[in-house]
mmCIF file of C-alpha atoms in Angstrom:
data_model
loop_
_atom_site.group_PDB
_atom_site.id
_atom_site.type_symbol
_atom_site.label_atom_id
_atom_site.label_comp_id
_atom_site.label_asym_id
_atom_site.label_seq_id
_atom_site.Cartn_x
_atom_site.Cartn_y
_atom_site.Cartn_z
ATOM 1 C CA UNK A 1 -9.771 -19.668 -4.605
ATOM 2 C CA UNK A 2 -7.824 -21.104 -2.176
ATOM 3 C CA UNK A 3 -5.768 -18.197 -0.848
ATOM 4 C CA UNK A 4 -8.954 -16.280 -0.643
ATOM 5 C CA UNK A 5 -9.505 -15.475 3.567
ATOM 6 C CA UNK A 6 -13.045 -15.831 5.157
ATOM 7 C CA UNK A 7 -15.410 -12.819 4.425
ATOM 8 C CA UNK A 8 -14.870 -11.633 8.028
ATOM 9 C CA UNK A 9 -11.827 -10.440 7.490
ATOM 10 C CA UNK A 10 -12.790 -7.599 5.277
ATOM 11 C CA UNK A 11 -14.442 -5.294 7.915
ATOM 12 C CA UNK A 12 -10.692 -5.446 9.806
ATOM 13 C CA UNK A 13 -9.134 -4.836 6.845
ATOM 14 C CA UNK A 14 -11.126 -1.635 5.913
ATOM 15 C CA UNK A 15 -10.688 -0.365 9.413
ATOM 16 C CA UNK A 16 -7.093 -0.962 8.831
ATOM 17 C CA UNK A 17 -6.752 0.468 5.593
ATOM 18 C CA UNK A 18 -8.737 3.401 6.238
ATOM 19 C CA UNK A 19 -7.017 4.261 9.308
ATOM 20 C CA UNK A 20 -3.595 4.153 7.608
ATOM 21 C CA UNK A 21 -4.708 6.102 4.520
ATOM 22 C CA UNK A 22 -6.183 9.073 7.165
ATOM 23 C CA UNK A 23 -2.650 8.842 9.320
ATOM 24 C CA UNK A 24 -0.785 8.601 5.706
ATOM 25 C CA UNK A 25 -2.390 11.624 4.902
ATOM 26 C CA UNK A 26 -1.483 13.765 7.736
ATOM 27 C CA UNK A 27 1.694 12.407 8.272
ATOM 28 C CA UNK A 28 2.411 13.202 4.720
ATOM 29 C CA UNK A 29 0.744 17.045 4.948
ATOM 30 C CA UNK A 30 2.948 17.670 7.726
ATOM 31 C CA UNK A 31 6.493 16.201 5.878
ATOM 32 C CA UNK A 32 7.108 13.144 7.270
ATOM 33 C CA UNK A 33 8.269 15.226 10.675
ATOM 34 C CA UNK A 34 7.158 12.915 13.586
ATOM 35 C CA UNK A 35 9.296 12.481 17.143
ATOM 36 C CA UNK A 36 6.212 10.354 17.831
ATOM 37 C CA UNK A 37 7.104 6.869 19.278
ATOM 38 C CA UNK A 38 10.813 6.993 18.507
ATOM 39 C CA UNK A 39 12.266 4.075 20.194
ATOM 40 C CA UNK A 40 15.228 1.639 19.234
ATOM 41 C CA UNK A 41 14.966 -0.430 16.653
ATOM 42 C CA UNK A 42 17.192 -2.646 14.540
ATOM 43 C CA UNK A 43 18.645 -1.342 11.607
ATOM 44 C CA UNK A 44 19.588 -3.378 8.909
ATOM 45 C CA UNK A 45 22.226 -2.126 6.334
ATOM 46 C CA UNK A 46 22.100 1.502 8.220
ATOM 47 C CA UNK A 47 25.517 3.023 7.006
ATOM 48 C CA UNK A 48 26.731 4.240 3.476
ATOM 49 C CA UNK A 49 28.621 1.143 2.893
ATOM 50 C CA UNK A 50 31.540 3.845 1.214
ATOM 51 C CA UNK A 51 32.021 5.816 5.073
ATOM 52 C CA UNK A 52 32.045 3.919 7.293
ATOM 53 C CA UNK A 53 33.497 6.113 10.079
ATOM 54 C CA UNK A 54 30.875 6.138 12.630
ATOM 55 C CA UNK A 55 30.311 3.223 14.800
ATOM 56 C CA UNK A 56 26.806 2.919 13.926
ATOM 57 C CA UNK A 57 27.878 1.288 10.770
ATOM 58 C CA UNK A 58 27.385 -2.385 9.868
ATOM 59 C CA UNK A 59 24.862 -4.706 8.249
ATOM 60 C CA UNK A 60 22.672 -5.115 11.713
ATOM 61 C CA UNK A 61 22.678 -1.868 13.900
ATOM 62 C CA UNK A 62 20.287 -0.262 16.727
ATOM 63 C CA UNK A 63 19.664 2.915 16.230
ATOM 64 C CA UNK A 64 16.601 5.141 17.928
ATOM 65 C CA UNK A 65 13.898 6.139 15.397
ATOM 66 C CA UNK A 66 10.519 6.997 15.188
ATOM 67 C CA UNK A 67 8.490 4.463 13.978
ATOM 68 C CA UNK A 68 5.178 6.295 13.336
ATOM 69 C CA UNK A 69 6.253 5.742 9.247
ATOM 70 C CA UNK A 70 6.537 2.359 9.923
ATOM 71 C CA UNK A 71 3.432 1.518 11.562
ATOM 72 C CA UNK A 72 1.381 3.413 9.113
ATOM 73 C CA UNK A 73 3.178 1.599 6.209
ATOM 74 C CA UNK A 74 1.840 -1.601 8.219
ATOM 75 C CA UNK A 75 -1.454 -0.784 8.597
ATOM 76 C CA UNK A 76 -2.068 0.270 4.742
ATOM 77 C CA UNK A 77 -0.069 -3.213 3.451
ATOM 78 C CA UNK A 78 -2.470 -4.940 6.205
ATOM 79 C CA UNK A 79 -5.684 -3.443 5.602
ATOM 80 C CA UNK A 80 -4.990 -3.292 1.831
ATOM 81 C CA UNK A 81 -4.061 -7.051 1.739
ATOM 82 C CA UNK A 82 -7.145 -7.819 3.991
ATOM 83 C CA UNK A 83 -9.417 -6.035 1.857
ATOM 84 C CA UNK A 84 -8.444 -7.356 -1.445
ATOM 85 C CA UNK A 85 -8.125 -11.308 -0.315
ATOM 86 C CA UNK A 86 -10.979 -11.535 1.278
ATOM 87 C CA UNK A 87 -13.507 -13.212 -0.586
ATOM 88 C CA UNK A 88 -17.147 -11.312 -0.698
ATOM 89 C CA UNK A 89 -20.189 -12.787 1.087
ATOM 90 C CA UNK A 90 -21.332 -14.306 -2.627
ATOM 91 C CA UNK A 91 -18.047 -15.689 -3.992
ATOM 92 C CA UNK A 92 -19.300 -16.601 -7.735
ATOM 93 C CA UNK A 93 -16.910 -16.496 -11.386
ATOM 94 C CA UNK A 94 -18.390 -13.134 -11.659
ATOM 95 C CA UNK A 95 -16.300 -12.162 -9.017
ATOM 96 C CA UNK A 96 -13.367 -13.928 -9.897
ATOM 97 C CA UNK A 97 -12.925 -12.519 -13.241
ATOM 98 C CA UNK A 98 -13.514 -9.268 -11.531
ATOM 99 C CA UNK A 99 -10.897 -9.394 -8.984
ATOM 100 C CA UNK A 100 -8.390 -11.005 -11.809
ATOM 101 C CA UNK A 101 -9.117 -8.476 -14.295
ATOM 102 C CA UNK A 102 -8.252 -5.809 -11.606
ATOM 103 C CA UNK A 103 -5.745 -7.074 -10.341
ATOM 104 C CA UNK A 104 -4.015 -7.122 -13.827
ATOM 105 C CA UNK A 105 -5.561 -3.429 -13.895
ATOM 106 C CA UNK A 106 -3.518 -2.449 -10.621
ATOM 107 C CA UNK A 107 -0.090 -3.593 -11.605
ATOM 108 C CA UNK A 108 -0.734 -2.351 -15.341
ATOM 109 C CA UNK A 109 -1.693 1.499 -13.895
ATOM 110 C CA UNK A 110 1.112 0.716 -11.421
ATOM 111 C CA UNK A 111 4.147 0.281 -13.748
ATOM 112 C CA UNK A 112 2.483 3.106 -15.829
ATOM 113 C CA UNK A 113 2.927 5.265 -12.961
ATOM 114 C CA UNK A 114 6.604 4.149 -12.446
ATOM 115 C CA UNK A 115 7.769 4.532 -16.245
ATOM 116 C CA UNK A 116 6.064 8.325 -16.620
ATOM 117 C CA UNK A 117 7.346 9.011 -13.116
ATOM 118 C CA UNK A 118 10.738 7.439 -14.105
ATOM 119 C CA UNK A 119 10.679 9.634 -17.123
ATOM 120 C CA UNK A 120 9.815 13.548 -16.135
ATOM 121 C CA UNK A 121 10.176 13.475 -11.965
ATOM 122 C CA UNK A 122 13.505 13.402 -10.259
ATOM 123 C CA UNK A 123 15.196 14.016 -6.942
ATOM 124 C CA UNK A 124 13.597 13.871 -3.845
ATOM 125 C CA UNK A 125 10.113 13.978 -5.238
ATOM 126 C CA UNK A 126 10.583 10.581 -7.692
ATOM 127 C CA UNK A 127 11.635 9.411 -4.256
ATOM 128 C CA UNK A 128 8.193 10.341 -2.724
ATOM 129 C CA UNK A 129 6.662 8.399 -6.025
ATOM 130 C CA UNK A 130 8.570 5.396 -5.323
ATOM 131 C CA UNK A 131 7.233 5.590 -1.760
ATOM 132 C CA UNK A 132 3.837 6.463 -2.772
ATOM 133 C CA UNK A 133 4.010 3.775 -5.403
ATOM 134 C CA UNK A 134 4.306 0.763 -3.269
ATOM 135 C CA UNK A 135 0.878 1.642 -2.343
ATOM 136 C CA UNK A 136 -0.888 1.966 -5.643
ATOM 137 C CA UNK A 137 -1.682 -1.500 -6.476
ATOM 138 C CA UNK A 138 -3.743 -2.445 -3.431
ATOM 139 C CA UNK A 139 -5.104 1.343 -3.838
ATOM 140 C CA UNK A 140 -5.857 0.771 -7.705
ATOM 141 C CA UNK A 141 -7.193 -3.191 -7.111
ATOM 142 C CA UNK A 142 -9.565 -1.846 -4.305
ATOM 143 C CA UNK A 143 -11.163 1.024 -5.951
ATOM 144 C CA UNK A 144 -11.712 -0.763 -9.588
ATOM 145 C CA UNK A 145 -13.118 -4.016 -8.156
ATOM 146 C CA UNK A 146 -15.479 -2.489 -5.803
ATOM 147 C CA UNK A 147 -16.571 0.164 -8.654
ATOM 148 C CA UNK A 148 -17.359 -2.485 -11.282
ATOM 149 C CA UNK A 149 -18.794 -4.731 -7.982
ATOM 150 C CA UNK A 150 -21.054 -2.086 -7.442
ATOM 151 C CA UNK A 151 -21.616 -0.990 -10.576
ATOM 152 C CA UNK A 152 -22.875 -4.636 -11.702
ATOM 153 C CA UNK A 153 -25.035 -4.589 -8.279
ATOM 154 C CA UNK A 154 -26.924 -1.187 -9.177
ATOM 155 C CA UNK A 155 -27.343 -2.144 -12.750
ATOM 156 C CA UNK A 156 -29.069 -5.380 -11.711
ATOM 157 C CA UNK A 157 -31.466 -3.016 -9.524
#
């Protein structure tokens, strides 16, 4: 497991992750409204490529947003990646076949998701789905490996 980081790395990653579900959350309850840290930023492919009649347009542009969606996104892809690649304090084939058979849970579940979403939701709210949905993998990997992890560990009690 050679793209497996140290064990240490999992406490940062479930502060991470935790924190950016919580802020997620809240930032998601209260409709994605946030004047929060709005700053410049570069904006890659900005404009409707069709109208182009402001001079904002263009493949790189600055424009002032808030970035309080941005840094949230980065702290649940961080944590989330943190928590899943880190190996566990007894790294055995028990554990591997665990973490492989959830991970092909996770993007199984995940493209389930997509097709019944893709199928009955539309507009804005298949939108939110897409957005939710870039989530769900290290969401669904994290909460079956540590469930059969721990369910393994309590049996054996």
């Amino acid at each position: 497991m050679k793209y497996l980081l140290s064990n240490k790395f999992k406490k940062l990653g479930w502060i991470l992750f935790t924190i950016g579900i919580i802020l997620g959350i809240i930032h998601s309850i209260n409709e994605y409204e946030s004047n929060l840290l709005t700053t410049k930023v570069i904006s890659l492919f900005h404009s409707d490529i069709i109208s182009s009649m402001s001079n904002k347009n263009g493949i790189i542009s600055s424009i002032e947003n808030s970035i309080v969606d941005e840094l949230i996104t980065i702290l649940i892809i961080i944590g989330g990646l943190l928590v899943c690649f880190s190996k566990e304090k007894i790294e055995d084939e028990f554990i591997s076949k665990v973490r492989l058979d959830s991970l092909a849970w996770a993007i199984m579940a995940n493209y389930s998701i997509l097709l019944f979403a893709t199928i009955f939701i539309y507009e804005i709210r298949y939108f939110h789905v897409l957005t939710y949905n870039m989530f769900t993998p290290l969401i669904i990997f994290i909460l079956r490996f540590n469930y059969v992890v721990y369910k393994k560990a309590s049996h054996e009690e």
